Amino acid sequence: MSADAKIQELGLELPAPQVPAGTYMPVVQVGNLIYVSGHGPLHANGKQIQGRVGDDLTEEQGNEAARLVGLCILSTIKNYLGSLDRVERLVKALGMVNATADFRHHPKVINGFSDLMVEVFGEKGRGARSAVGMGSLPFNIAVEVEVIFEVRD
């Protein structure tokens, strides 16, 4: 099943593509790779999920925030490519969790993003990944993810 059709089947609603908050491009393509700038958890109504996992947010809420980041990234790449069906595979993701110093389950939080990619792209959505904790993130967002995809013409 195509990725665009899978979005429909899962009943997922993609938010509007995020507008850069600084001097950068949301997507840069080099050959058949697209580098997607870091995205945060932004609801369709413009509200961000903010706070630190382990303090303001639970692990489960962090996982939900990471899933929302995934939807935001899908929106950006669909806007850039015209169709998610052009994605050949997820190559690498870097997931950053705004977490307390004693929080230890960063991979479980970022699984919210990774699980969504596998739901949409199947095994092509399972790539290399790092999941790390940060002392802070821009605008106090809970999670940020940047990603590299291989695409086809």
PDB file of C-alpha atoms in Angstrom:
ATOM      1  CA  MET A   1       0.000   0.000   0.000  1.00  0.00           C
ATOM      2  CA  SER A   2       1.290   3.478  -0.818  1.00  0.00           C
ATOM      3  CA  ALA A   3       2.286   5.809   2.008  1.00  0.00           C
ATOM      4  CA  ASP A   4      -0.310   8.392   0.931  1.00  0.00           C
ATOM      5  CA  ALA A   5      -3.015   5.703   1.020  1.00  0.00           C
ATOM      6  CA  LYS A   6      -1.750   4.458   4.388  1.00  0.00           C
ATOM      7  CA  ILE A   7      -2.199   7.954   5.864  1.00  0.00           C
ATOM      8  CA  GLN A   8      -5.836   7.815   4.735  1.00  0.00           C
ATOM      9  CA  GLU A   9      -6.357   4.255   5.994  1.00  0.00           C
ATOM     10  CA  LEU A  10      -4.963   5.121   9.428  1.00  0.00           C
ATOM     11  CA  GLY A  11      -7.191   8.200   9.595  1.00  0.00           C
ATOM     12  CA  LEU A  12      -4.206  10.464  10.221  1.00  0.00           C
ATOM     13  CA  GLU A  13      -4.534  14.206   9.715  1.00  0.00           C
ATOM     14  CA  LEU A  14      -1.375  16.013   8.734  1.00  0.00           C
ATOM     15  CA  PRO A  15      -1.030  19.533  10.120  1.00  0.00           C
ATOM     16  CA  ALA A  16       0.016  22.428   7.905  1.00  0.00           C
ATOM     17  CA  PRO A  17       3.752  22.383   7.156  1.00  0.00           C
ATOM     18  CA  GLN A  18       5.753  24.205   9.816  1.00  0.00           C
ATOM     19  CA  VAL A  19       7.211  27.589   8.952  1.00  0.00           C
ATOM     20  CA  PRO A  20      10.917  28.004   9.792  1.00  0.00           C
ATOM     21  CA  ALA A  21      11.499  29.940  13.020  1.00  0.00           C
ATOM     22  CA  GLY A  22      14.935  31.109  11.884  1.00  0.00           C
ATOM     23  CA  THR A  23      17.345  31.363   8.991  1.00  0.00           C
ATOM     24  CA  TYR A  24      17.197  27.854   7.581  1.00  0.00           C
ATOM     25  CA  MET A  25      15.336  25.667   5.083  1.00  0.00           C
ATOM     26  CA  PRO A  26      12.858  23.030   6.299  1.00  0.00           C
ATOM     27  CA  VAL A  27      14.182  20.584   3.683  1.00  0.00           C
ATOM     28  CA  VAL A  28      17.415  20.486   1.692  1.00  0.00           C
ATOM     29  CA  GLN A  29      17.852  17.914  -1.063  1.00  0.00           C
ATOM     30  CA  VAL A  30      21.268  16.603  -2.094  1.00  0.00           C
ATOM     31  CA  GLY A  31      21.020  13.980  -4.797  1.00  0.00           C
ATOM     32  CA  ASN A  32      18.460  11.433  -3.693  1.00  0.00           C
ATOM     33  CA  LEU A  33      18.622  12.389  -0.001  1.00  0.00           C
ATOM     34  CA  ILE A  34      16.449  14.951   1.752  1.00  0.00           C
ATOM     35  CA  TYR A  35      17.642  16.426   5.021  1.00  0.00           C
ATOM     36  CA  VAL A  36      14.702  17.555   7.138  1.00  0.00           C
ATOM     37  CA  SER A  37      15.406  20.251   9.728  1.00  0.00           C
ATOM     38  CA  GLY A  38      14.433  19.681  13.333  1.00  0.00           C
ATOM     39  CA  HIS A  39      10.684  19.761  13.932  1.00  0.00           C
ATOM     40  CA  GLY A  40       8.802  20.148  17.169  1.00  0.00           C
ATOM     41  CA  PRO A  41       5.388  18.912  18.327  1.00  0.00           C
ATOM     42  CA  LEU A  42       2.969  21.437  16.841  1.00  0.00           C
ATOM     43  CA  HIS A  43      -0.784  20.832  16.874  1.00  0.00           C
ATOM     44  CA  ALA A  44      -2.919  21.948  13.921  1.00  0.00           C
ATOM     45  CA  ASN A  45      -4.209  24.803  16.111  1.00  0.00           C
ATOM     46  CA  GLY A  46      -0.642  26.151  16.405  1.00  0.00           C
ATOM     47  CA  LYS A  47      -0.144  25.089  20.026  1.00  0.00           C
ATOM     48  CA  GLN A  48       3.145  23.358  20.842  1.00  0.00           C
ATOM     49  CA  ILE A  49       3.624  20.598  23.380  1.00  0.00           C
ATOM     50  CA  GLN A  50       6.000  22.186  25.847  1.00  0.00           C
ATOM     51  CA  GLY A  51       7.715  20.999  28.992  1.00  0.00           C
ATOM     52  CA  ARG A  52      10.323  18.627  30.282  1.00  0.00           C
ATOM     53  CA  VAL A  53       9.758  14.891  30.271  1.00  0.00           C
ATOM     54  CA  GLY A  54      10.238  13.593  33.780  1.00  0.00           C
ATOM     55  CA  ASP A  55       8.934  16.824  35.303  1.00  0.00           C
ATOM     56  CA  ASP A  56       6.106  18.560  33.374  1.00  0.00           C
ATOM     57  CA  LEU A  57       5.325  15.558  31.165  1.00  0.00           C
ATOM     58  CA  THR A  58       5.196  11.802  31.644  1.00  0.00           C
ATOM     59  CA  GLU A  59       7.075   9.364  29.442  1.00  0.00           C
ATOM     60  CA  GLU A  60       3.773   8.556  27.713  1.00  0.00           C
ATOM     61  CA  GLN A  61       3.076  12.236  27.026  1.00  0.00           C
ATOM     62  CA  GLY A  62       6.592  12.559  25.614  1.00  0.00           C
ATOM     63  CA  ASN A  63       5.905   9.577  23.355  1.00  0.00           C
ATOM     64  CA  GLU A  64       2.703  11.279  22.122  1.00  0.00           C
ATOM     65  CA  ALA A  65       4.682  14.474  21.487  1.00  0.00           C
ATOM     66  CA  ALA A  66       7.210  12.497  19.411  1.00  0.00           C
ATOM     67  CA  ARG A  67       4.361  10.991  17.367  1.00  0.00           C
ATOM     68  CA  LEU A  68       3.025  14.491  16.729  1.00  0.00           C
ATOM     69  CA  VAL A  69       6.502  15.543  15.563  1.00  0.00           C
ATOM     70  CA  GLY A  70       6.309  12.651  13.095  1.00  0.00           C
ATOM     71  CA  LEU A  71       3.033  13.968  11.688  1.00  0.00           C
ATOM     72  CA  CYS A  72       4.607  17.416  11.331  1.00  0.00           C
ATOM     73  CA  ILE A  73       7.587  15.957   9.473  1.00  0.00           C
ATOM     74  CA  LEU A  74       5.303  13.951   7.180  1.00  0.00           C
ATOM     75  CA  SER A  75       3.450  17.175   6.378  1.00  0.00           C
ATOM     76  CA  THR A  76       6.688  18.974   5.523  1.00  0.00           C
ATOM     77  CA  ILE A  77       8.008  16.234   3.261  1.00  0.00           C
ATOM     78  CA  LYS A  78       4.651  15.744   1.532  1.00  0.00           C
ATOM     79  CA  ASN A  79       4.576  19.493   0.873  1.00  0.00           C
ATOM     80  CA  TYR A  80       8.159  19.363  -0.483  1.00  0.00           C
ATOM     81  CA  LEU A  81       7.859  16.148  -2.524  1.00  0.00           C
ATOM     82  CA  GLY A  82       4.202  16.357  -3.553  1.00  0.00           C
ATOM     83  CA  SER A  83       3.630  12.788  -2.397  1.00  0.00           C
ATOM     84  CA  LEU A  84       4.896  10.590   0.429  1.00  0.00           C
ATOM     85  CA  ASP A  85       5.080   7.798  -2.134  1.00  0.00           C
ATOM     86  CA  ARG A  86       8.388   9.291  -3.331  1.00  0.00           C
ATOM     87  CA  VAL A  87      10.040   8.248  -0.048  1.00  0.00           C
ATOM     88  CA  GLU A  88      12.294   5.286  -0.677  1.00  0.00           C
ATOM     89  CA  ARG A  89      13.282   4.849   2.959  1.00  0.00           C
ATOM     90  CA  LEU A  90      14.061   6.577   6.222  1.00  0.00           C
ATOM     91  CA  VAL A  91      17.843   6.671   6.521  1.00  0.00           C
ATOM     92  CA  LYS A  92      18.551   8.321   9.902  1.00  0.00           C
ATOM     93  CA  ALA A  93      16.664  10.115  12.646  1.00  0.00           C
ATOM     94  CA  LEU A  94      17.964  12.119  15.580  1.00  0.00           C
ATOM     95  CA  GLY A  95      15.409  12.412  18.372  1.00  0.00           C
ATOM     96  CA  MET A  96      16.011  14.944  21.130  1.00  0.00           C
ATOM     97  CA  VAL A  97      14.006  14.871  24.354  1.00  0.00           C
ATOM     98  CA  ASN A  98      13.714  17.893  26.641  1.00  0.00           C
ATOM     99  CA  ALA A  99      14.189  15.880  29.830  1.00  0.00           C
ATOM    100  CA  THR A 100      15.214  16.093  33.438  1.00  0.00           C
ATOM    101  CA  ALA A 101      18.763  15.047  34.289  1.00  0.00           C
ATOM    102  CA  ASP A 102      17.554  11.801  35.875  1.00  0.00           C
ATOM    103  CA  PHE A 103      15.245  10.726  33.013  1.00  0.00           C
ATOM    104  CA  ARG A 104      16.584   7.577  31.336  1.00  0.00           C
ATOM    105  CA  HIS A 105      13.977   6.440  28.794  1.00  0.00           C
ATOM    106  CA  HIS A 106      14.718   8.695  25.810  1.00  0.00           C
ATOM    107  CA  PRO A 107      14.405   5.800  23.305  1.00  0.00           C
ATOM    108  CA  LYS A 108      10.898   4.979  24.580  1.00  0.00           C
ATOM    109  CA  VAL A 109       9.853   8.596  24.021  1.00  0.00           C
ATOM    110  CA  ILE A 110      11.293   8.730  20.496  1.00  0.00           C
ATOM    111  CA  ASN A 111       9.551   5.435  19.689  1.00  0.00           C
ATOM    112  CA  GLY A 112       6.442   7.615  19.228  1.00  0.00           C
ATOM    113  CA  PHE A 113       8.119   9.034  16.118  1.00  0.00           C
ATOM    114  CA  SER A 114       9.698   5.765  14.965  1.00  0.00           C
ATOM    115  CA  ASP A 115       6.530   3.705  15.381  1.00  0.00           C
ATOM    116  CA  LEU A 116       4.605   6.208  13.226  1.00  0.00           C
ATOM    117  CA  MET A 117       7.222   5.985  10.462  1.00  0.00           C
ATOM    118  CA  VAL A 118       6.878   2.183  10.415  1.00  0.00           C
ATOM    119  CA  GLU A 119       3.062   2.464  10.410  1.00  0.00           C
ATOM    120  CA  VAL A 120       3.179   4.736   7.360  1.00  0.00           C
ATOM    121  CA  PHE A 121       6.132   3.350   5.368  1.00  0.00           C
ATOM    122  CA  GLY A 122       6.362  -0.248   6.609  1.00  0.00           C
ATOM    123  CA  GLU A 123       9.909  -1.539   6.976  1.00  0.00           C
ATOM    124  CA  LYS A 124      11.145   1.356   4.793  1.00  0.00           C
ATOM    125  CA  GLY A 125      10.289   3.557   7.770  1.00  0.00           C
ATOM    126  CA  ARG A 126      12.722   1.758  10.081  1.00  0.00           C
ATOM    127  CA  GLY A 127      16.074   3.527   9.876  1.00  0.00           C
ATOM    128  CA  ALA A 128      19.133   4.250  11.952  1.00  0.00           C
ATOM    129  CA  ARG A 129      18.342   6.418  14.973  1.00  0.00           C
ATOM    130  CA  SER A 130      19.762   8.223  17.952  1.00  0.00           C
ATOM    131  CA  ALA A 131      17.623   9.243  20.934  1.00  0.00           C
ATOM    132  CA  VAL A 132      19.198  11.683  23.350  1.00  0.00           C
ATOM    133  CA  GLY A 133      18.240  13.889  26.267  1.00  0.00           C
ATOM    134  CA  MET A 134      18.681  17.645  26.233  1.00  0.00           C
ATOM    135  CA  GLY A 135      18.774  20.156  29.072  1.00  0.00           C
ATOM    136  CA  SER A 136      16.489  22.393  27.012  1.00  0.00           C
ATOM    137  CA  LEU A 137      15.004  22.735  23.529  1.00  0.00           C
ATOM    138  CA  PRO A 138      13.847  25.834  21.617  1.00  0.00           C
ATOM    139  CA  PHE A 139      10.622  27.384  22.967  1.00  0.00           C
ATOM    140  CA  ASN A 140      10.677  24.715  25.710  1.00  0.00           C
ATOM    141  CA  ILE A 141       9.255  22.115  23.289  1.00  0.00           C
ATOM    142  CA  ALA A 142       9.139  18.574  24.633  1.00  0.00           C
ATOM    143  CA  VAL A 143      10.702  16.790  21.654  1.00  0.00           C
ATOM    144  CA  GLU A 144      12.588  17.682  18.481  1.00  0.00           C
ATOM    145  CA  VAL A 145      13.406  15.304  15.630  1.00  0.00           C
ATOM    146  CA  GLU A 146      15.534  15.785  12.531  1.00  0.00           C
ATOM    147  CA  VAL A 147      15.640  13.159   9.830  1.00  0.00           C
ATOM    148  CA  ILE A 148      17.199  12.067   6.530  1.00  0.00           C
ATOM    149  CA  PHE A 149      15.141  10.273   3.876  1.00  0.00           C
ATOM    150  CA  GLU A 150      16.155   8.660   0.613  1.00  0.00           C
ATOM    151  CA  VAL A 151      13.740   9.663  -2.158  1.00  0.00           C
ATOM    152  CA  ARG A 152      13.092   8.718  -5.754  1.00  0.00           C
ATOM    153  CA  ASP A 153      12.046  10.819  -8.738  1.00  0.00           C
TER     154      ASP A 153
END
